[in-house]
Coordinates of C-alpha atoms and ligand atoms in Angstrom, one line a residue:
M1 CA 24.8 34.7 -18.2
T2 CA 24.6 31.4 -15.8
T3 CA 21.7 31.2 -13.6
L4 CA 22.7 28.5 -10.6
M5 CA 19.4 26.9 -9.6
A6 CA 19.2 23.9 -6.5
A7 CA 18.8 20.7 -7.7
V8 CA 15.9 19.9 -5.9
T9 CA 14.2 16.4 -6.8
R10 CA 10.8 15.3 -5.9
V11 CA 9.2 12.5 -5.5
R12 CA 5.4 11.0 -4.8
V13 CA 4.7 8.4 -4.0
P14 CA 0.7 6.8 -3.3
A15 CA -0.7 4.9 -0.7
S16 CA -2.0 1.4 -1.1
S17 CA -4.0 -1.3 0.0
A18 CA -2.8 -5.1 0.1
N19 CA -4.2 -8.6 -0.3
L20 CA -8.1 -7.4 -1.5
G21 CA -9.5 -10.1 0.7
S22 CA -8.4 -13.3 -1.4
G23 CA -5.0 -12.0 -2.9
F24 CA -2.6 -12.1 0.0
D25 CA 0.7 -10.6 -0.4
T26 CA -0.1 -10.8 -3.9
L27 CA -2.6 -8.5 -5.0
G28 CA -2.5 -4.4 -4.3
L29 CA -4.4 -0.9 -5.1
A30 CA -2.7 2.2 -5.3
L31 CA -4.5 4.8 -4.1
N32 CA -4.9 8.7 -4.2
L33 CA -3.5 9.8 -1.0
Y34 CA 0.3 10.7 -1.0
L35 CA 3.7 10.6 0.6
E36 CA 5.8 13.6 -1.3
C37 CA 9.0 14.2 -0.7
S38 CA 11.7 16.6 -1.5
F39 CA 15.7 16.8 -1.7
E40 CA 18.3 18.5 -2.3
P41 CA 21.9 18.3 -1.4
S42 CA 23.4 19.7 1.9
D43 CA 26.1 20.0 4.2
S44 CA 24.3 18.0 7.0
L45 CA 21.0 16.1 7.0
A46 CA 17.8 18.0 7.9
I47 CA 14.7 16.5 7.7
T48 CA 11.5 18.3 8.0
A49 CA 7.6 16.7 7.9
S50 CA 4.2 18.1 7.2
G51 CA 1.3 16.7 6.9
R52 CA -0.8 13.7 8.8
D53 CA 0.7 12.1 11.5
I54 CA 4.1 13.7 11.4
D55 CA 4.6 12.8 15.3
S56 CA 5.3 9.2 14.2
I57 CA 7.4 10.4 11.4
P58 CA 11.5 11.1 12.9
R59 CA 13.6 13.8 11.3
D60 CA 16.5 12.2 12.2
E61 CA 19.0 9.7 11.3
T62 CA 16.2 7.1 12.4
N63 CA 13.7 8.0 9.4
L64 CA 12.6 5.2 7.3
I65 CA 13.1 7.1 4.2
W66 CA 16.8 7.9 5.0
R67 CA 17.4 4.7 6.6
T68 CA 16.8 3.1 2.9
A69 CA 18.4 5.7 1.0
V70 CA 21.1 5.0 3.4
A71 CA 20.8 0.9 2.8
V72 CA 20.4 1.3 -0.7
A73 CA 23.8 3.3 -0.9
K74 CA 25.4 0.5 1.4
S75 CA 24.3 -2.1 -0.9
Q76 CA 26.1 -0.7 -3.9
H77 CA 29.2 0.2 -1.9
R78 CA 28.7 3.9 -2.0
K79 CA 28.0 6.3 1.2
M80 CA 24.6 8.7 0.8
P81 CA 25.4 12.3 0.2
A82 CA 23.6 14.6 3.0
I83 CA 20.5 16.2 1.9
R84 CA 17.9 18.4 2.8
L85 CA 15.0 16.2 3.0
G86 CA 11.4 17.9 3.1
I87 CA 8.0 15.2 3.5
R88 CA 4.6 16.0 2.9
N89 CA 2.4 13.1 4.2
E90 CA -1.5 12.4 3.4
I91 CA -0.8 8.8 4.6
P92 CA -2.5 7.8 7.5
I93 CA 0.2 5.5 9.8
G94 CA 0.0 2.1 11.1
K95 CA -3.7 1.9 9.5
G96 CA -3.0 -0.9 6.4
L97 CA -2.4 1.7 3.7
G98 CA 0.8 0.9 2.7
S99 CA 2.9 3.7 4.5
S100 CA 5.9 2.2 5.3
A101 CA 6.0 0.7 1.9
T102 CA 5.7 4.6 0.7
A103 CA 9.0 5.2 2.3
L104 CA 10.9 2.3 1.2
V105 CA 9.8 2.9 -2.0
A106 CA 10.6 7.5 -1.6
G107 CA 13.7 6.1 -0.1
V108 CA 15.1 3.8 -2.6
A109 CA 14.3 6.2 -5.2
I110 CA 15.7 9.2 -3.3
A111 CA 19.1 6.8 -3.2
A112 CA 18.7 6.3 -7.1
R113 CA 18.5 9.7 -7.8
A114 CA 20.9 11.5 -5.5
L115 CA 23.9 8.3 -6.8
H116 CA 22.7 8.7 -9.9
L117 CA 22.1 4.9 -10.1
D118 CA 20.2 5.7 -13.1
W119 CA 17.4 3.0 -12.1
D120 CA 14.2 2.8 -13.8
H121 CA 11.0 1.8 -11.9
H122 CA 11.2 -1.6 -12.6
R123 CA 14.4 -1.8 -11.0
I124 CA 12.9 0.5 -7.9
L125 CA 10.5 -1.8 -7.5
D126 CA 12.8 -4.8 -6.9
E127 CA 14.9 -2.6 -4.5
A128 CA 11.8 -1.9 -2.3
A129 CA 10.6 -5.6 -2.9
R130 CA 13.4 -7.2 -1.2
L131 CA 13.3 -4.6 1.7
E132 CA 9.7 -5.1 2.7
G133 CA 9.9 -8.9 1.3
H134 CA 6.5 -8.7 0.1
P135 CA 5.3 -7.5 -3.0
D136 CA 1.8 -6.3 -3.1
N137 CA 2.6 -2.8 -1.7
V138 CA 5.5 -1.7 -3.1
A139 CA 4.3 -2.8 -6.5
A140 CA 0.8 -1.2 -6.3
A141 CA 3.1 2.2 -5.1
V142 CA 5.5 2.1 -8.0
L143 CA 3.1 1.4 -10.9
G144 CA 0.0 2.3 -10.1
S145 CA -3.5 1.3 -10.7
A146 CA -4.2 -2.6 -9.4
V147 CA -1.2 -5.0 -9.3
T148 CA -0.3 -8.5 -9.2
A149 CA 3.2 -9.1 -8.0
A150 CA 5.4 -11.8 -7.3
I151 CA 9.5 -12.1 -6.1
D152 CA 10.8 -14.7 -8.2
A153 CA 14.0 -17.0 -7.0
D154 CA 16.3 -14.6 -8.5
G155 CA 14.8 -11.5 -6.1
V156 CA 13.2 -10.0 -9.2
T157 CA 9.7 -8.8 -8.9
R158 CA 7.7 -9.7 -11.5
A159 CA 4.7 -7.5 -11.7
V160 CA 1.2 -6.8 -14.1
R161 CA -0.4 -3.7 -13.6
L162 CA -4.1 -3.9 -14.5
E163 CA -6.2 -0.9 -15.9
M164 CA -8.9 -0.4 -13.3
P165 CA -12.3 -0.5 -15.5
P166 CA -14.1 2.9 -14.3
T167 CA -17.1 0.6 -13.0
F168 CA -15.2 -0.2 -9.8
R169 CA -15.4 2.7 -7.2
V170 CA -13.4 2.0 -4.1
A171 CA -12.8 4.0 -0.3
V172 CA -11.0 3.0 2.6
V173 CA -12.6 3.4 5.8
C174 CA -9.7 3.8 8.6
P175 CA -11.0 3.3 12.4
G176 CA -9.6 5.5 15.1
F177 CA -6.6 2.7 16.0
V178 CA -3.5 1.7 15.0
L179 CA -2.0 -2.0 14.5
S180 CA 1.5 -3.3 13.3
T181 CA 2.2 -5.1 10.3
D182 CA 4.7 -7.4 12.4
R183 CA 1.9 -8.5 14.9
M184 CA -0.6 -9.3 12.6
R185 CA 1.8 -11.1 10.3
S186 CA 2.6 -12.8 13.7
V187 CA -0.9 -14.4 14.1
L188 CA -1.1 -16.0 10.8
P189 CA -0.2 -19.7 10.8
N190 CA 2.8 -21.4 9.3
C191 CA 0.9 -24.1 7.3
Y192 CA -2.0 -24.1 5.6
S193 CA -4.5 -27.0 4.4
R194 CA -4.8 -28.1 0.5
E195 CA -8.4 -27.1 1.1
D196 CA -7.8 -23.5 2.0
T197 CA -5.5 -23.1 -0.1
V198 CA -7.7 -24.3 -3.2
F199 CA -10.4 -21.8 -1.6
N200 CA -7.7 -18.6 -2.3
L201 CA -6.6 -19.6 -5.4
Q202 CA -9.8 -19.9 -6.6
R203 CA -11.5 -16.6 -5.3
A204 CA -8.1 -14.6 -5.8
T205 CA -7.9 -15.5 -10.0
L206 CA -11.8 -14.8 -10.1
L207 CA -10.7 -11.6 -8.5
V208 CA -8.0 -10.6 -10.7
A209 CA -10.6 -11.6 -13.9
G210 CA -13.3 -9.5 -12.4
L211 CA -10.7 -6.7 -12.2
A212 CA -8.9 -7.1 -15.4
T213 CA -12.5 -7.4 -17.5
G214 CA -14.9 -5.3 -15.1
N215 CA -17.2 -8.2 -14.5
H216 CA -18.8 -8.1 -11.3
E217 CA -20.6 -11.7 -11.4
A218 CA -18.0 -13.2 -9.0
F219 CA -18.1 -10.2 -6.3
P220 CA -18.2 -10.4 -3.4
E221 CA -17.1 -14.1 -2.8
A222 CA -13.8 -13.2 -4.9
F223 CA -12.7 -11.2 -1.9
N224 CA -13.6 -14.1 0.0
D225 CA -10.0 -15.5 2.1
R226 CA -9.0 -17.7 4.6
L227 CA -5.1 -17.0 4.1
H228 CA -5.1 -14.1 6.8
Q229 CA -8.5 -12.2 7.3
P230 CA -10.1 -14.8 9.7
H231 CA -6.7 -15.4 11.8
R232 CA -6.8 -11.1 12.2
M233 CA -10.5 -10.6 13.2
A234 CA -10.1 -10.9 16.5
N235 CA -7.4 -7.6 16.6
V236 CA -10.4 -5.8 14.4
P237 CA -13.2 -5.1 16.3
G238 CA -16.3 -5.1 13.8
M239 CA -14.6 -6.5 11.2
E240 CA -15.7 -9.5 10.9
Q241 CA -19.5 -7.9 10.3
I242 CA -18.2 -5.9 8.0
L243 CA -17.1 -8.5 6.1
K244 CA -20.4 -9.9 6.1
L245 CA -22.2 -6.7 4.7
R246 CA -24.6 -7.2 1.5
A247 CA -26.2 -4.1 0.6
P248 CA -27.2 -2.8 -3.4
G249 CA -24.3 -1.4 -4.8
L250 CA -21.7 -3.2 -2.5
L251 CA -19.0 -5.0 -4.4
G252 CA -17.3 -6.2 -1.4
C253 CA -15.2 -5.6 1.4
A254 CA -11.9 -6.4 2.5
L255 CA -9.3 -5.7 4.9
S256 CA -6.4 -3.1 3.8
G257 CA -3.1 -5.2 4.2
S258 CA -2.6 -6.4 7.6
G259 CA -5.3 -3.6 9.1
P260 CA -7.3 -2.0 11.0
S261 CA -8.7 -0.5 7.7
I262 CA -11.6 -1.8 5.3
L263 CA -11.1 -1.3 1.3
V264 CA -14.5 -0.9 0.4
F265 CA -15.2 -1.8 -3.2
Y266 CA -18.7 -0.2 -4.7
E267 CA -20.7 0.6 -7.7
E268 CA -20.7 3.9 -9.0
N269 CA -23.4 6.2 -7.0
S270 CA -23.3 3.6 -4.1
E271 CA -21.4 5.7 -2.3
S272 CA -23.8 5.4 1.1
V273 CA -22.9 1.6 1.5
L274 CA -19.3 3.3 3.2
E275 CA -21.9 4.5 5.9
L276 CA -23.0 1.2 6.6
V277 CA -19.1 -0.1 7.2
R278 CA -18.3 2.9 9.2
G279 CA -21.9 2.2 11.3
E280 CA -20.4 -1.2 11.9
F281 CA -17.5 0.4 13.1
G282 CA -19.3 2.3 15.0
R283 CA -21.4 -0.1 16.9
S284 CA -18.0 -2.0 17.9
G285 CA -16.9 1.3 20.0
Q286 CA -14.8 2.9 17.1
S287 CA -14.8 6.0 15.8
S288 CA -14.1 5.9 12.4
E289 CA -13.5 8.3 8.9
V290 CA -12.9 7.7 4.8
V291 CA -9.5 8.6 4.0
A292 CA -9.5 7.5 0.7
H293 CA -11.3 7.8 -2.2
G294 CA -10.2 6.6 -5.5
I295 CA -7.3 4.7 -7.1
D296 CA -4.2 6.3 -8.0
E297 CA -3.4 5.6 -11.8
E298 CA 0.1 7.1 -11.8
G299 CA 2.3 4.9 -9.3
L300 CA 5.8 6.5 -8.1
Q301 CA 6.5 9.8 -9.6
I302 CA 10.2 11.4 -9.7
T303 CA 10.7 14.5 -11.3
Ligands
HSE401 N1 0.2 -8.4 2.5 C1 0.8 -7.7 3.6 C2 0.3 -8.4 4.6 C3 0.3 -6.7 3.7 O1 -0.9 -8.6 4.7 O2 1.0 -9.0 5.8 C4 0.8 -5.8 5.3 O3 2.4 -4.9 4.3

C-alpha cells in the first residue's frame, strides 16, 4: 500500500543577543526563544502566523521570511515554488533579540530545502550573514550557544561556537518600546580612535576568554565598550544606570544587539539581580519584562 504524505518541513531558529557589550558585530548568544516555521508545497503562497507580535508579521509577499527565500532562489537562478508557510513566533520584534536575523536564517533554510540545494548549516550561515551584513546574530542563530564570528574577504563567515560554562546564567530584560536597527546603526561614528579600538579589543578578548573558561575574574569590565553603547544610550532611557549596576551575583549587563533590551549575565541563584535592572527601567518611566531565561544550545533545526 502506498501512503501519500504531505511533505511538511519544520524549521526552528533561536533568538539571539548580539555584541555582548564589547564584541560589537562579532559576538552573539543564542537564546531559548524561538521562531518556528512549517512549510509544504502549495498552489499559491499562503502564510499564517501565531504567537508574539504577529501584527508586525506580514502575511503576503512582503513577509521577510518569504522575501529572503525568493532572494535566495533568484541568486541560484531559480524560482521559489509556492508554499503554505506557518509561522509561530516567540521572539519580541524590534527589541534587540535578532528577530530579523531569525527570519533571514529561516528564509534561507526554507529556500535551501524547497529547492533541494543541499546546503549545510555553514552554507546557510554564509548566505544569511551576507544578507544581514554582519554575522553576530545569524551565527548564534545557526550554531547555538555563544559564537564569535567574522565575514572574510570572500564573503565566507568564519564562526567559532563556545560551549557556555554552566556557571553563567543569562536573561534578557525587555522594555516596552521598540527601536530600529537601522536607526541605531545610524547614530554610530564612522571612525574610532586607536585608544577606543584597543579598549574594545582588550575587553572583547577578555570576554571570550572568560566565556570559554568559565573564569569570572574580568567581569563586569569585559562587557565595557566604547564602540556602540555610549552612542546608543540616549535612545534607551535607563540604560546608562543599568550598565553601571553592581551587585553580588551580577556579572554584568550589556545592550542586547542594537537595543532596547538588556542582556544580563549573573551567577547561579542570583536571579534577583534582574529586578535591579527592571527597577532602573521603572525609574526611567519604562515598563519591562524578562523575556528570555537561558541559552539555546542547538541553533538552527530543520526536520
Ligand atoms: N551587531 C548589530 C548592531 C546587532 O549592534 O547593530 C543588531 O543587528
